[in-house]
Short mmCIF file of C-alpha atoms in Angstrom, two decimals:
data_model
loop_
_atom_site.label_atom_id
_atom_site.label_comp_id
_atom_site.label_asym_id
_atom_site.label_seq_id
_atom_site.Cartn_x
_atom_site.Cartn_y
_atom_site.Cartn_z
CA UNK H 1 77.93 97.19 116.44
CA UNK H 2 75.16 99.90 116.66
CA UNK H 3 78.51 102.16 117.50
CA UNK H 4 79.89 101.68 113.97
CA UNK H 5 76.28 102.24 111.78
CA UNK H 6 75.99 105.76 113.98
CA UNK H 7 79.54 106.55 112.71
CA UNK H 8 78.85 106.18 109.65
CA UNK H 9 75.32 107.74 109.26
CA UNK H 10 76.88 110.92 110.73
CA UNK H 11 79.68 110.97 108.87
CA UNK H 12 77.63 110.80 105.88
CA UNK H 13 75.31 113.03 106.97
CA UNK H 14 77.87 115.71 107.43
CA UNK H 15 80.53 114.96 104.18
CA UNK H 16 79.62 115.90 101.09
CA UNK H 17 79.73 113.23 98.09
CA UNK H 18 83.02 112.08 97.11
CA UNK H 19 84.73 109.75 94.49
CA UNK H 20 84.32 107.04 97.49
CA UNK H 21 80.64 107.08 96.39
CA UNK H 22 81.05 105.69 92.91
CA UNK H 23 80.64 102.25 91.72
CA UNK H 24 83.24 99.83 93.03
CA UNK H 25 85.47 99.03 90.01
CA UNK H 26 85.04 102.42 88.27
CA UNK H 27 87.38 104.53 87.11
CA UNK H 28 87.68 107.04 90.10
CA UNK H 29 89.83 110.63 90.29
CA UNK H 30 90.20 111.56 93.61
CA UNK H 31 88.81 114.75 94.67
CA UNK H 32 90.47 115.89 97.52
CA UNK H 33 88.89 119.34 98.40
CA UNK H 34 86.38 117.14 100.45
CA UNK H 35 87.24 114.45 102.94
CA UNK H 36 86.21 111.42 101.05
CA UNK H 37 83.50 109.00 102.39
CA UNK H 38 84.81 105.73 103.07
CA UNK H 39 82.40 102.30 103.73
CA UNK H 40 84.70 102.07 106.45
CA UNK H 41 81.97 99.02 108.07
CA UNK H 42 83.19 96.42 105.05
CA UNK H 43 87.01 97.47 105.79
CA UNK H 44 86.40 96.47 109.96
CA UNK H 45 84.16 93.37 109.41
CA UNK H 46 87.10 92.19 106.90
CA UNK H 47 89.65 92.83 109.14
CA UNK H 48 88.15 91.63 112.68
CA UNK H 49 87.35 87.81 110.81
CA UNK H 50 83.98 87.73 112.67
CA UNK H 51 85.06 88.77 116.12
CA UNK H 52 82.83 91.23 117.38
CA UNK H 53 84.73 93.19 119.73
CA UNK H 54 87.00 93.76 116.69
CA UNK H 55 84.91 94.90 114.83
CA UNK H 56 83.61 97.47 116.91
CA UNK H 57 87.00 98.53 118.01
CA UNK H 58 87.58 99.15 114.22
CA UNK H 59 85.07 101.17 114.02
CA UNK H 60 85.72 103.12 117.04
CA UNK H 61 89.47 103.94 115.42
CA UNK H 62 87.98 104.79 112.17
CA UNK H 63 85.74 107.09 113.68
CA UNK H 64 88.73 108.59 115.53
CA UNK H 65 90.75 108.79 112.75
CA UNK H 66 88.08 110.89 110.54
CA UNK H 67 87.83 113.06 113.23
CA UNK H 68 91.77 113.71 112.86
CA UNK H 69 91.42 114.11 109.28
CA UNK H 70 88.55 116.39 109.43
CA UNK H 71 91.31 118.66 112.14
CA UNK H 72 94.01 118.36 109.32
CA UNK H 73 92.46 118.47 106.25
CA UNK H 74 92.32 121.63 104.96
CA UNK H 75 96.65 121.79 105.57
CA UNK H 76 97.04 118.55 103.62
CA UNK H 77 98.57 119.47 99.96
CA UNK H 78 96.09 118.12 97.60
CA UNK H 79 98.66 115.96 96.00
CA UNK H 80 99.15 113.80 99.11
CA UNK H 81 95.36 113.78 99.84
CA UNK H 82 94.97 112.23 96.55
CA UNK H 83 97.88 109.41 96.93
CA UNK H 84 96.67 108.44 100.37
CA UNK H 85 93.27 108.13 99.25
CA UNK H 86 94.34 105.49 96.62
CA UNK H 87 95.72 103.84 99.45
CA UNK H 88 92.99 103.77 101.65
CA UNK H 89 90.50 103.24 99.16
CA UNK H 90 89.85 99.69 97.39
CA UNK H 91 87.57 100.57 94.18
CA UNK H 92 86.87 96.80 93.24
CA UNK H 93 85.14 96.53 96.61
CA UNK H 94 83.92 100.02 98.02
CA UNK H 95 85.78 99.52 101.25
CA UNK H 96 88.16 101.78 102.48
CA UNK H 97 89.89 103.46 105.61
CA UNK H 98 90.18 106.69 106.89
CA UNK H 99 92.83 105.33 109.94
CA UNK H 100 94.59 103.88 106.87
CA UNK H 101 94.60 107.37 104.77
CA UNK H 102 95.62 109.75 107.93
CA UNK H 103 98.42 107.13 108.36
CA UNK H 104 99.55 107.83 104.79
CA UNK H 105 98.91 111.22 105.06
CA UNK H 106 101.43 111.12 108.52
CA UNK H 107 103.65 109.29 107.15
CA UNK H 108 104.36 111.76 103.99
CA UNK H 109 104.77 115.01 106.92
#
């Protein structure tokens, strides 16, 4: 579990603030000249149901998978940055998903 908290500390260590860091439930417009910052931890303890080893491997492909967007993101039209963030991101709960957004973001090449 330490895996995942290390993740995120350096990812937010390194990204600057993003729309990710609002309120959950508030009225959000994407900004998508910076990779946003995702609480990526409540999106994998959601998903695994309690399972441990789940969990972690979550975390492990969402660290992965910000490391792809981080290669990519400067070639991503803004447009599509924006729509897959609104599909990674859930505003009512301040999870999100950066293996779900670089899936979007593949999916619209």
């Amino acid at each position: 579990m330490m895996s995942i908290y290390l993740i995120a500390s350096a990812m937010a260590a390194t990204s600057p603030a993003t729309p990710a860091d609002t309120a959950p439930g508030a009225a959000i417009e994407a900004r998508a000249e910076a990779l946003p910052i995702y609480n990526f931890d409540s999106f994998c303890r959601k998903l695994a149901g309690g399972d441990f080893e789940k969990d972690v491997k979550c975390g492990e492909q969402e660290g992965a998978a910000y490391a792809k967007l981080e290669e990519i993101w400067a070639s991503v039209p803004e447009a599509r940055k924006i729509e897959c963030h609104n599909v990674a991101y859930d505003p009512d709960t301040g999870a999100g998903s950066y293996a779900l957004h670089l899936r979007c973001i593949e999916k619209g090449k």
